[in-house]
CSV table of C-alpha atoms in Angstrom, one decimal:
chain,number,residue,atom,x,y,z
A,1308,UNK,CA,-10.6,98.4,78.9
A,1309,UNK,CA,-8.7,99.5,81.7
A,1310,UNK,CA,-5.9,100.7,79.7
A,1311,UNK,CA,-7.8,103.3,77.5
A,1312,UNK,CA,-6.2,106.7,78.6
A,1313,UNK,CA,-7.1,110.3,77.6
A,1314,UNK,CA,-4.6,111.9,75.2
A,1315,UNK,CA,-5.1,115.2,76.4
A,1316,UNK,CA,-4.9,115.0,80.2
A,1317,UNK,CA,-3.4,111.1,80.5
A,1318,UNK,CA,-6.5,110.0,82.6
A,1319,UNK,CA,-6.6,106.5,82.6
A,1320,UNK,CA,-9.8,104.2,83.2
A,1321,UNK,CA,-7.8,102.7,86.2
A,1322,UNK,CA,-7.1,105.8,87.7
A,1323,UNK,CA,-10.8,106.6,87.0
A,1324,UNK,CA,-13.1,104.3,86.3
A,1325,UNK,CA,-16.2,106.3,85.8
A,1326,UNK,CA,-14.1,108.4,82.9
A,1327,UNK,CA,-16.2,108.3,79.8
A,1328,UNK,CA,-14.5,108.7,76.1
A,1329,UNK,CA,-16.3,110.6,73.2
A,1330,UNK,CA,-15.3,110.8,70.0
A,1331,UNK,CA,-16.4,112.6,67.0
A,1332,UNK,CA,-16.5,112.4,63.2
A,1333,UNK,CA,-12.7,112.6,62.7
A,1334,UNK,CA,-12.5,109.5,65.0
A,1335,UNK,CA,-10.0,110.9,67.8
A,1336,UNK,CA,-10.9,110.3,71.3
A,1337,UNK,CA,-11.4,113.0,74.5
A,1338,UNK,CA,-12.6,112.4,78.0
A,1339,UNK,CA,-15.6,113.8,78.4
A,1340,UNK,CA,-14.1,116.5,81.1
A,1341,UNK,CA,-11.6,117.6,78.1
A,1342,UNK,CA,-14.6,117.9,75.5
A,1343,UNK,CA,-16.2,120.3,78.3
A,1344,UNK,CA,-13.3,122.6,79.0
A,1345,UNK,CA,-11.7,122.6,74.8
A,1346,UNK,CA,-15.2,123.2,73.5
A,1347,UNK,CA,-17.4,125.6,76.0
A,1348,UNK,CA,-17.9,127.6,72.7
A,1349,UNK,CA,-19.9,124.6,71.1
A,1350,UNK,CA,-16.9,124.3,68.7
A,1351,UNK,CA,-13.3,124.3,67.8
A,1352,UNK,CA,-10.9,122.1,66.4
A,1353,UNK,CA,-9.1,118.3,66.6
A,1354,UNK,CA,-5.9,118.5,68.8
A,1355,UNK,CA,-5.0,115.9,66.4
A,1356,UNK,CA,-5.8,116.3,63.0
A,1357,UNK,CA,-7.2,120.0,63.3
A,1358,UNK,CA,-10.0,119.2,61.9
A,1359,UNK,CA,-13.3,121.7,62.8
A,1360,UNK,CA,-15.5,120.1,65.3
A,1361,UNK,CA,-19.0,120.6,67.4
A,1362,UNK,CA,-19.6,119.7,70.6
A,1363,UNK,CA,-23.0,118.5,69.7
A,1364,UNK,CA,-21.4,115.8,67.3
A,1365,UNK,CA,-19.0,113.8,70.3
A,1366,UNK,CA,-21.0,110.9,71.3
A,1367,UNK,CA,-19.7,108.4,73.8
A,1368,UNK,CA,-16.9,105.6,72.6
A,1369,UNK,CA,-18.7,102.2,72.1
A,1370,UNK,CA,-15.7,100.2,71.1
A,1371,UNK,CA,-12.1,100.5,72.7
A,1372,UNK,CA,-10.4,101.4,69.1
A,1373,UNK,CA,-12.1,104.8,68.4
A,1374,UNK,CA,-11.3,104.3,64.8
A,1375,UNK,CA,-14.2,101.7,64.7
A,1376,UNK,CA,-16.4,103.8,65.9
A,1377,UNK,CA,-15.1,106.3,63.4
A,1378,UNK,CA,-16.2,103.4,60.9
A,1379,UNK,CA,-19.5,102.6,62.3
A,1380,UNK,CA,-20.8,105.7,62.5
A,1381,UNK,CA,-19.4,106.7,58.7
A,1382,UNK,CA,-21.1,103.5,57.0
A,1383,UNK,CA,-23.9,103.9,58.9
A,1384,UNK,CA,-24.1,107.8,57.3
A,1385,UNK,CA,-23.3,106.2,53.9
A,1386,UNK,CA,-25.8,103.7,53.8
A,1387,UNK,CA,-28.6,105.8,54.6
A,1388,UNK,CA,-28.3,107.4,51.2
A,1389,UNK,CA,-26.9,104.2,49.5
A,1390,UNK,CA,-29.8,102.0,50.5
A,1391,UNK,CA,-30.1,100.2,46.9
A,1392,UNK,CA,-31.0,96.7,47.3
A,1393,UNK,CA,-31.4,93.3,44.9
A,1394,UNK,CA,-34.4,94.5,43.5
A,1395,UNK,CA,-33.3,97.3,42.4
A,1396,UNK,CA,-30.9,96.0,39.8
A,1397,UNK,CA,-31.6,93.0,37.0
A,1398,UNK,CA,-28.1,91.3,36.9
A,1399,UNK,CA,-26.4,90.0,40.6
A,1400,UNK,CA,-23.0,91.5,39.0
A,1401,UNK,CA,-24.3,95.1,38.3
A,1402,UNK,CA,-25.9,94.4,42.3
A,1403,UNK,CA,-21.9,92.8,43.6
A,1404,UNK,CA,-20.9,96.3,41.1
A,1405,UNK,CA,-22.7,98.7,43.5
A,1406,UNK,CA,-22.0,96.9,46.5
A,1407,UNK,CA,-18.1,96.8,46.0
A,1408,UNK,CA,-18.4,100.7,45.1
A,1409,UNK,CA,-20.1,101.5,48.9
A,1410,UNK,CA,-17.2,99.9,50.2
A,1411,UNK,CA,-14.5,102.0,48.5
A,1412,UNK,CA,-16.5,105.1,49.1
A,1413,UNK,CA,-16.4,104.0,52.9
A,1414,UNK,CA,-12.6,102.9,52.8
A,1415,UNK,CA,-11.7,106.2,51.7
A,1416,UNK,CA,-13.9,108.3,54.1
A,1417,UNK,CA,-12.6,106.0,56.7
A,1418,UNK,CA,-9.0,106.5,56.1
A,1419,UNK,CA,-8.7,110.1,54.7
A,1420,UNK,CA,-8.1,109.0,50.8
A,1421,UNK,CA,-9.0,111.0,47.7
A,1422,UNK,CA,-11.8,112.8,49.7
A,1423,UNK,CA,-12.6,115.8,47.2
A,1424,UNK,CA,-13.7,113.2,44.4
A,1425,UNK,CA,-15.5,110.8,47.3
A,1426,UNK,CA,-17.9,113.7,48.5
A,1427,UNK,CA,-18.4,114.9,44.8
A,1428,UNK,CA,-19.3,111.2,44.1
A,1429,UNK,CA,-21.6,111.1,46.8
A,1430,UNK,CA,-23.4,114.5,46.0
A,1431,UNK,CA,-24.0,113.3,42.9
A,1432,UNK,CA,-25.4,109.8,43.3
A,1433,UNK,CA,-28.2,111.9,45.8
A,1434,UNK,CA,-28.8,114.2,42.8
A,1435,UNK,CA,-29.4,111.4,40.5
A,1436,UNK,CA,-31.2,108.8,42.9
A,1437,UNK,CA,-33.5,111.3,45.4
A,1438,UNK,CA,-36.4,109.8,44.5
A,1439,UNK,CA,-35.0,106.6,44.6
A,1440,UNK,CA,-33.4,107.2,48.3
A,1441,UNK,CA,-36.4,108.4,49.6
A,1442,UNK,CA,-38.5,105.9,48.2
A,1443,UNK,CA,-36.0,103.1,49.8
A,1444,UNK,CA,-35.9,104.7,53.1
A,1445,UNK,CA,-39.6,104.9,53.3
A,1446,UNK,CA,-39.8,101.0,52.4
A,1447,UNK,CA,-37.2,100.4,55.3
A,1448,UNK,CA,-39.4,102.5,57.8
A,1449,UNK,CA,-42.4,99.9,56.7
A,1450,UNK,CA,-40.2,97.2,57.4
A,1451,UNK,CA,-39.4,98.7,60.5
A,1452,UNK,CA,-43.3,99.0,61.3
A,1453,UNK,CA,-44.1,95.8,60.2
A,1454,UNK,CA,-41.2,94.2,62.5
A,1455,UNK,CA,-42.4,95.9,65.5
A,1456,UNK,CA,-45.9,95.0,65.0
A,1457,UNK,CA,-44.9,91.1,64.6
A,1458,UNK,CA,-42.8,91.5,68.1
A,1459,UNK,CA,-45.7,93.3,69.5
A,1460,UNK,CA,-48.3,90.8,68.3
A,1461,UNK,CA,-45.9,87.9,69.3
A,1462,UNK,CA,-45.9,89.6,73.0
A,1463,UNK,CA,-49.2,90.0,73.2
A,1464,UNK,CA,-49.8,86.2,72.2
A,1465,UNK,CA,-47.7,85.4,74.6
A,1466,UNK,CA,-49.5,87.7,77.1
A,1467,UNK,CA,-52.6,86.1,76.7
A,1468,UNK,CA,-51.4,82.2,76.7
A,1469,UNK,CA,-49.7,82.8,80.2
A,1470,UNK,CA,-52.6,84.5,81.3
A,1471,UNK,CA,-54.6,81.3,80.0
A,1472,UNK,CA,-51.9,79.0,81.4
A,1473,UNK,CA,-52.4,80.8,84.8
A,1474,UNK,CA,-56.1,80.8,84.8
A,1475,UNK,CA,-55.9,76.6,83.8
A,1476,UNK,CA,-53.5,76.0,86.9
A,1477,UNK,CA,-55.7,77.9,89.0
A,1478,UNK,CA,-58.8,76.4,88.1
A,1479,UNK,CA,-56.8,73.0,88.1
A,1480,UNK,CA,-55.5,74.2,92.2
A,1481,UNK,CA,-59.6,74.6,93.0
A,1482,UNK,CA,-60.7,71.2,91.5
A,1483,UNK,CA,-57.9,69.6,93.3
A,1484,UNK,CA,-59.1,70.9,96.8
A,1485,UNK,CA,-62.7,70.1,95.6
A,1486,UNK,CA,-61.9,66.5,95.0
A,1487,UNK,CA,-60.2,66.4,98.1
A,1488,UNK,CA,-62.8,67.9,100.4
A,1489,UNK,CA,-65.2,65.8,98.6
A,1490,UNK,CA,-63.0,62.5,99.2
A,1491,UNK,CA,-62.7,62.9,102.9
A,1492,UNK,CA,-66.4,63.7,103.1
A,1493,UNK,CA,-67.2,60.3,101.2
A,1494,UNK,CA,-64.4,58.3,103.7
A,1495,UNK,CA,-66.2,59.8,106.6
A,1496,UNK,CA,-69.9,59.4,105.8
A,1497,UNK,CA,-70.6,56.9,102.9
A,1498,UNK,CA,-71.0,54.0,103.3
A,1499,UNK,CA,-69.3,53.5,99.6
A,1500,UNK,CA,-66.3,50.9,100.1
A,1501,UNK,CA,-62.8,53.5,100.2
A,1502,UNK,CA,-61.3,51.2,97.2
A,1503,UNK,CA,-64.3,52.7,95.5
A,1504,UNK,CA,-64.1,56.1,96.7
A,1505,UNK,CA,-60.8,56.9,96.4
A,1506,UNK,CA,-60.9,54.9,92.6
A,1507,UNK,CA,-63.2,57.7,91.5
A,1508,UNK,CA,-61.1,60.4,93.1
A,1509,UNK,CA,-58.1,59.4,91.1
A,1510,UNK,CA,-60.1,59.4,87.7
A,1511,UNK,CA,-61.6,63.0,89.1
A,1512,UNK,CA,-57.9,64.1,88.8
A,1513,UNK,CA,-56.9,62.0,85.7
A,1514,UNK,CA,-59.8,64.0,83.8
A,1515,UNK,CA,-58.5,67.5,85.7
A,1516,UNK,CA,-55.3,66.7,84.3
A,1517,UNK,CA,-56.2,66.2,80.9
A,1518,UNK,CA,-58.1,69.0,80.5
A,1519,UNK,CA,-55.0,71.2,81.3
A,1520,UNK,CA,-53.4,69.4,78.6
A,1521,UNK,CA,-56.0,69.9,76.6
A,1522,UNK,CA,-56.5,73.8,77.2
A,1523,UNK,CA,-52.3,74.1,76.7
A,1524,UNK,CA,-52.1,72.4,73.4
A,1525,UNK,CA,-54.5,74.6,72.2
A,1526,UNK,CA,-53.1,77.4,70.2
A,1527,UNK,CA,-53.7,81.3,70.2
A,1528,UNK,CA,-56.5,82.5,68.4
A,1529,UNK,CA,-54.6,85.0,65.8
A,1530,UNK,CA,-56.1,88.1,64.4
A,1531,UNK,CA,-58.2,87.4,61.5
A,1532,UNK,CA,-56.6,90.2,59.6
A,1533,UNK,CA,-53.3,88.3,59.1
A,1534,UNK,CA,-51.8,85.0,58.1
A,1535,UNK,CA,-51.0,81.8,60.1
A,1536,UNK,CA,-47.8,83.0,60.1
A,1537,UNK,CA,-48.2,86.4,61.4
A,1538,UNK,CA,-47.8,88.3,59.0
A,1539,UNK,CA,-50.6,91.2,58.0
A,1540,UNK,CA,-52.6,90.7,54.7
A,1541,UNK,CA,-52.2,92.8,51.9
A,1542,UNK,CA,-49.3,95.1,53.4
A,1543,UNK,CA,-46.3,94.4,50.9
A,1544,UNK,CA,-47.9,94.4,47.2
A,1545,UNK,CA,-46.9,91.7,44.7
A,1546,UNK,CA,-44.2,94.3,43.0
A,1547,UNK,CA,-41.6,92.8,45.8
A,1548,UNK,CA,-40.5,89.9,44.2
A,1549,UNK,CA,-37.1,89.9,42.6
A,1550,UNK,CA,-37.1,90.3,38.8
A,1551,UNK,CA,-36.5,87.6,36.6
A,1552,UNK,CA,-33.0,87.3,35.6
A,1553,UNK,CA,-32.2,87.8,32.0
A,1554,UNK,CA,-31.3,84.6,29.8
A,1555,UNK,CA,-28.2,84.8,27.7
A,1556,UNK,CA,-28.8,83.9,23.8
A,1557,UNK,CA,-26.6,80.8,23.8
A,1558,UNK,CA,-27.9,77.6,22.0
A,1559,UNK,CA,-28.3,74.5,25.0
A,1560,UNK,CA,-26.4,71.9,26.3
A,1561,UNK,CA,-25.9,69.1,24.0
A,1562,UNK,CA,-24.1,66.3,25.6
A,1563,UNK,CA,-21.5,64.4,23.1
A,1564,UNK,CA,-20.0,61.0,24.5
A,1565,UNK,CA,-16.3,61.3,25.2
A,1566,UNK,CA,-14.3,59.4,23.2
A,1567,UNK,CA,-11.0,57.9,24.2
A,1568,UNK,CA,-8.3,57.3,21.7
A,1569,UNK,CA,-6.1,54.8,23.9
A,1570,UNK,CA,-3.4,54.5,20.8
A,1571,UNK,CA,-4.8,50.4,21.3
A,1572,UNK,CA,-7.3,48.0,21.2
A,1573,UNK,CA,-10.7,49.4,22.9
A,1574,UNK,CA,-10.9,47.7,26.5
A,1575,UNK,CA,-14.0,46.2,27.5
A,1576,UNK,CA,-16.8,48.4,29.4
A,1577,UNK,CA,-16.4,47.9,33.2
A,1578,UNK,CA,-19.6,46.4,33.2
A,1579,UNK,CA,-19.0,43.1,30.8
A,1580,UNK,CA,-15.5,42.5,32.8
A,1581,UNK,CA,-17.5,40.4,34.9
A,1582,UNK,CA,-19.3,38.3,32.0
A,1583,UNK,CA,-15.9,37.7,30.1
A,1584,UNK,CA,-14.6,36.3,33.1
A,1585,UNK,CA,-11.7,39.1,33.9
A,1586,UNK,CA,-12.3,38.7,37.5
A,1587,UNK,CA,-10.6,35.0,38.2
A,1588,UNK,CA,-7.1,36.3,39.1
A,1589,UNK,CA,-8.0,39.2,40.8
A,1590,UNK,CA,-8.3,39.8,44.3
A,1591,UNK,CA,-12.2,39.9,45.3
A,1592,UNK,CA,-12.9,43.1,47.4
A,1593,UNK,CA,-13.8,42.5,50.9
A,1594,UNK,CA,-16.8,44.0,52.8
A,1595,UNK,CA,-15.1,47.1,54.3
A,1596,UNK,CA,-14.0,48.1,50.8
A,1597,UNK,CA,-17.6,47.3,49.2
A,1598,UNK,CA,-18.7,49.9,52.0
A,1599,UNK,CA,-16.5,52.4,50.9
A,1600,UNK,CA,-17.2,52.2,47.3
A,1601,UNK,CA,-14.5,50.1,46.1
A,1602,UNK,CA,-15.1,46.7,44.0
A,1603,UNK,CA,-12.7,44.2,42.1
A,1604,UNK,CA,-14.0,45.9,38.9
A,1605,UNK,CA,-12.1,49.4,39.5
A,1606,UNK,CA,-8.9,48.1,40.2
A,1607,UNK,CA,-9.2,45.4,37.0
A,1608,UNK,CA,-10.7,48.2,34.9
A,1609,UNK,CA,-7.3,50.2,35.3
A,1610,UNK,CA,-5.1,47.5,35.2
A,1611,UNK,CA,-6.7,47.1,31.5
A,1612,UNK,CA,-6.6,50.4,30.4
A,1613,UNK,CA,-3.1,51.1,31.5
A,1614,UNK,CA,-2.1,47.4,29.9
A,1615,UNK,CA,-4.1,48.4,26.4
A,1616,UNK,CA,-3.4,51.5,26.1
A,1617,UNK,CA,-0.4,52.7,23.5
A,1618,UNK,CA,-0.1,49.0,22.6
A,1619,UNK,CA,-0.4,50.5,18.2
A,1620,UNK,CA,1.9,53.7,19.4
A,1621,UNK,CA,4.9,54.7,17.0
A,1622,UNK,CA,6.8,57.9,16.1
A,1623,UNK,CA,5.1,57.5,12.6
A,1624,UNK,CA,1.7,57.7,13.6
A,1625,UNK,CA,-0.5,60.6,12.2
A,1626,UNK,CA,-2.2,60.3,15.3
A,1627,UNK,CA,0.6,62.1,16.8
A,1628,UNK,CA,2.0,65.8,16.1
A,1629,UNK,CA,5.4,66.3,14.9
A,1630,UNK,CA,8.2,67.5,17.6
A,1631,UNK,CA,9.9,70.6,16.8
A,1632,UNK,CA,13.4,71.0,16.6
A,1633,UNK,CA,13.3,72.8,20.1
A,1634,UNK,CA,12.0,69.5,21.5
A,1635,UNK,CA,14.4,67.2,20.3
A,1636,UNK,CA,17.4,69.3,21.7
C-alpha cells in the first residue's frame, strides 16, 4: 500500500501516510486534497477520461486497484434492480440464462463496452419488472429484519446465560465460604470426630458443584413466539418454496442386458470360474490385493475373454462390414 501515489500531484502514501484516495464512478483515483481544490464547484470533469463528475459521488478507495472498486460499486448498483432469484424462474437454465446476462451487463459497464445498448437494456428490464424489483427488494429488507432479529435474540440469550453463569459462580463463591466458616466452627467446638466433619464438608461441596453443573447445562428459555431453532413463527408464508421443476415427456428407463458378441465361444460368468475349476494354475491373490479389491477371478476372467474372443473371426463373416477401397489402400 505504500506505493499508491496520486496522479495529479505525485503524493505518495510513503511520503504521506495519512493521504486518503477517493474515487468515483468512472473508477480513477484523486487524493482527497486534489478532489477539494479540482471540484470546489461540487462538479467538473475526469482528468482522465473527461468524464462529468460530483464531488458528492467520490468515496474513499477500499481496495489498492481503484478499478475494483469501480467494479464493486457498479455490481452492487446493478444488482439492486437485478435482484431475481431461483424462485423466480421454473427451469435452473432460464435461472444460469439470467445470471450469465448480469454478468455481461456488468463486464461492459465495467470496461466501457457497447454502453448506449447496456443502459437501454437496463431501462427497460426496470420498465418491464418494477413491480417485480420492488417486490424483491422488499423481501430482501425482511430478510434483513429477520437476520438482525436472530443476531439480536442470539445476543440477548447470551446476555442472560452469562448473567445466569455469573449469578451460579457467585452463589457457588458464598456456599464455599459458608461451608468453610461452618467447618472450622465444627473442628473447634464439636465434639464430632474431624474425619467426620470434614467427610460432610467435602459432600457439602460435591453437591455445590453439581448444582452449577446442573444450572449450566440447562438451556435458555426461548420466546414462545418462535421455534427451537430461532426462528419466528408464521413470518415467511408457505409460497417460498422453490417450484417444482417440470418433467420432460420422455418414456423411462428400461434397462436391456448388454450383450457381447466376442466373434467366439461365450466364456463362462466370473462367478462359475471357481466351480469349473479355472483357478488351479492361477496365482491365488494374497491378502494386500484382497484388501484392495483384487481377486484370482479378475485376472482369469480376462485372460479368458482375451483367449476366446475372435477364436470364429474371418474376412467372410457377415458379422463384419465390408472395407472400402480407401481402406485397403
Amino acid at each position: 500500500m505504500d506505493d499508491l501515489t496520486c496522479p495529479r500531484c505525485k503524493t505518495t502514501k510513503y511520503r504521506k501516510p495519512d493521504m486518503v484516495l477517493m474515487v468515483n464512478v468512472c473508477g480513477h483515483a484523486l487524493c482527497q486534497e486534489c478532489v477539494e481544490q479540482i471540484y470546489v464547484k461540487g462538479s467538473g470533469n475526469c482528468l482522465e477520461c473527461s468524464y462529468p463528475l460530483k464531488k458528492s459521488n467520490f468515496r474513499v478507495q477500499m481496495f489498492e486497484d481503484s478499478n475494483v472498486d469501480k467494479e464493486v460499486s457498479i455490481r452492487r448498483k446493478v444488482l439492486k434492480d437485478f435482484n431475481k432469484t431461483r424462485e423466480d424462474f421454473e427451469e435452473l437454465k432460464d435461472y444460469n440464462d439470467y445470471l450469465e446476462e448480469v454478468e455481461t451487463i456488468i463486464f461492459n459497464l465495467v470496461f466501457d463496452k457497447d454502453i448506449i445498448n447496456t443502459s437501454k437494456m437496463i431501462d427497460t428490464y426496470k420498465k418491464e419488472n418494477k413491480d417485480l424489483i420492488m417486490r424483491n427488494q422488499n423481501k430482501f429488507k425482511q430478510d434483513i429484519e429477520e437476520m438482525d432479529e436472530q443476531l439480536a435474540l442470539e445476543k440477548q440469550n447470551q446476555q442472560e446465560k452469562s448473567k445466569m453463569f455469573n449469578t451460579a459462580e457467585l452463589e457457588e463463591k458464598k456456599q464455599k465460604a459458608k461451608a468453610r466458616e461452618k467447618l472450622i466452627d465444627e473442628l473447634m467446638f464439636s465434639n464430632t470426630d474431624a474425619k467426620a466433619i470434614v467427610a460432610s464438608h467435602a459432600q457439602s461441596l460435591a453437591a455445590v458443584a453439581a448444582v452449577k453443573q446442573e444450572l449450566e447445562k440447562k438451556p435458555v428459555a426461548v420466546k414462545a413466539n418462535q421455534f427451537s431453532t430461532g426462528v419466528q413463527i408464521g413470518v415467511r408464508s408457505s409460497n417460498t418454496f422453490l417450484p417444482l421443476p417440470k418433467q420432460a415427456d420422455i418414456p423411462l428407463y428400461s434397462y436391456t442386458r448388454p450383450v457381447f458378441d466376442y466373434n467366439g465361444p461365450e466364456p463362462p460368468l466370473i462367478e462359475r470360474l471357481g466351480s469349473l475349476n479355472y483357478f488351479t494354475n492361477i496365482r491365488a491373490a494374497s491378502v494386500m490385493e484382497r484388501a484392495g479389491g483384487y481377486t484370482e477371478a479378475l485376472s482369469c476372467c480376462r485372460a479368458l475373454q482375451e483367449a476366446m474372443g475372435g477364436l470364429f473371426y474371418s474376412a467372410k463373416s457377415t458379422r463384419n462390414l465390408p472395407l472400402n477401397d480407401t481402406d485397403m489402400d
